[in-house]
Amino acid sequence: MVQYQPLPAVATTDHRYGGASFAQVQLICFCCRATVKGNNSSIEAVAKVKTVSADYSRDVELSSLTALCPLDGRYWAKVKELSPFTSEFGLIRFRVLVEIKWLLKLSQIPEVPEVPRFSEEAESFLQELIDGFSLDDALEVKNIEKVTNHDVKAVEYFLKQRCQSHLEIAQVLEFFHFACTSEDINNLAHALMLKEVLNRVILPVVDKLITAISNMATANACIPMLSRTHGQPASPTTLGKEMAIFAYRLSRERRNISQVEILGKFAGAVGNYNAHLAAYPNINWPRVAEEFVTSLGISFNPYVPQIEPHDYMAKLFHSIIQFNNILVDFDRDVWGYISLGYFKQITKAGEIGSSTMPHKVNPIDFENSEGNLGMANGGLSHLSTKLPISRWQRDLTDSTVLRNMGVGLGHSLLAYKSALLGIAKLQVNEASLIEDLDQTWEVLAEPIQTVMRRYGVPEPYEKLKELTRGRAVTKERIREFIEGLDIPFEAKKGLLNLTPHTYVGAAVELAKNVDRSVSLVNGAKIL
């Protein structure tokens, strides 16, 4: 049995600063740089820090205040459900799963007599290593990695140690990681990580978001609203129809995400099954590999170098980026509607809107959502453009980049939750919507000149342009103009009955029917 000794601990104090811890030294250096230059300023800074931190015994522990990334600090409570999947613990757990499942697959191949079919008890033992994998187990793997300096090999050694006590499995320990390159294990682990985190965490929140916006659409289907194109008053719509647009756009992109085919390879060091055929030349290894990969719920990629080329990841991340872009558009539109007074925000007792202006209730949820969508798309964009590129049969640039999948997904999840929180606070201010429509009778110039065209009135556009452009347009002026038109009585009557509140076209029906359209593309799991 191989014995693994822990590496010696790194010194955590520095004699130059009176025995201050490493973290304290960093704080001292920061304070020295931040202190205004003057006599004894550095000495005073050191003394102050030593006084403040004298009783602080957790200088180098990770906490919400010491985390470098706010996802692991300030926002941890909102994104922690990602941790079992996209953390290093999750990666190690899925590596363990793949290694064990491969050993089980070998035991089912008659042409590999050295690994006989396991008993039911042995299979249960191996399955429990997967199901019961814990943080302590992951820490044990990390301790082994301190010696191996190789993370995948550490998983292999961990499994060999755990299975030494089982007499049946102990006979075939060397078939753990048989004929595998590390990327055979890693690519399947990453594929499983993505599939699980999308199906279990991301897509359910996405569905809640689409449902919430769809509900806004149907609830406000009949509430007329002044449109704005180029920031100027335009033909009226309804608040519900404008929300329906976003529900439909997001649901279509959600479908695109769910249709991305997650791929895996299991073909050895350069994708040719070299080692496999050297050991067992009479086995159809490509077929075995395909059976194994698909048994994990992953589609098989038969043509690969050492790595799975990550094209599916690029497509997936691009789809998430586009979903996020649509949500940015939503966040900004709602932010604007709040600014116009179309929405009020329900306040919560004790919350502060502005540190200096008590009257303010800032649309912080939509601002937080927009900001985090930008952070998400920055990371996901790099993943999607970098990952499909690898020198020759492979280089290692993908390895460190892949460890950051959780960052882009974490900021996305945080953004989705922020948008949901903001939506829950919205309250329609119909009085403001009505007031804007009452002041913009000029928007009826469009239907009037269109009806004039139908009945052959010459230069209808020009006549309406002269009436409306640069002039105050009132209800009375519009009605006077209509009365003077030489058009059929029924057409004139229809125009006279129009108001900015009723000139909404099919907006009401479009908003009311959005659920039917969204349901066609929503709810699927990723392949």
PDB file of C-alpha atoms in Angstrom, residues 10 26 37 42 81 123 189 240 259 367 401 440 442 482 489 494 503 505:
ATOM      1  CA  VAL A  10       4.017  26.780   4.828  1.00  0.00           C
ATOM      2  CA  GLN A  26      -0.463  41.781   3.666  1.00  0.00           C
ATOM      3  CA  LYS A  37       3.576  59.854   3.961  1.00  0.00           C
ATOM      4  CA  SER A  42       4.693  53.177   8.645  1.00  0.00           C
ATOM      5  CA  GLU A  81     -26.601  25.329  -5.155  1.00  0.00           C
ATOM      6  CA  GLU A 123     -21.101  -3.521  -7.394  1.00  0.00           C
ATOM      7  CA  ALA A 189     -16.621  14.647 -15.786  1.00  0.00           C
ATOM      8  CA  GLY A 240     -48.506  43.115 -21.455  1.00  0.00           C
ATOM      9  CA  GLN A 259     -31.035  21.285 -27.566  1.00  0.00           C
ATOM     10  CA  GLU A 367     -29.195  46.928 -12.145  1.00  0.00           C
ATOM     11  CA  VAL A 401     -10.039  27.703 -18.333  1.00  0.00           C
ATOM     12  CA  THR A 440     -49.765  62.367 -27.032  1.00  0.00           C
ATOM     13  CA  GLU A 442     -50.216  63.024 -32.230  1.00  0.00           C
ATOM     14  CA  ILE A 482     -60.855  64.003 -39.156  1.00  0.00           C
ATOM     15  CA  PHE A 489     -68.900  57.938 -43.038  1.00  0.00           C
ATOM     16  CA  GLY A 494     -63.968  54.648 -36.801  1.00  0.00           C
ATOM     17  CA  TYR A 503     -55.202  52.462 -30.739  1.00  0.00           C
ATOM     18  CA  GLY A 505     -53.877  47.031 -32.657  1.00  0.00           C
TER      19      GLY A 505
END
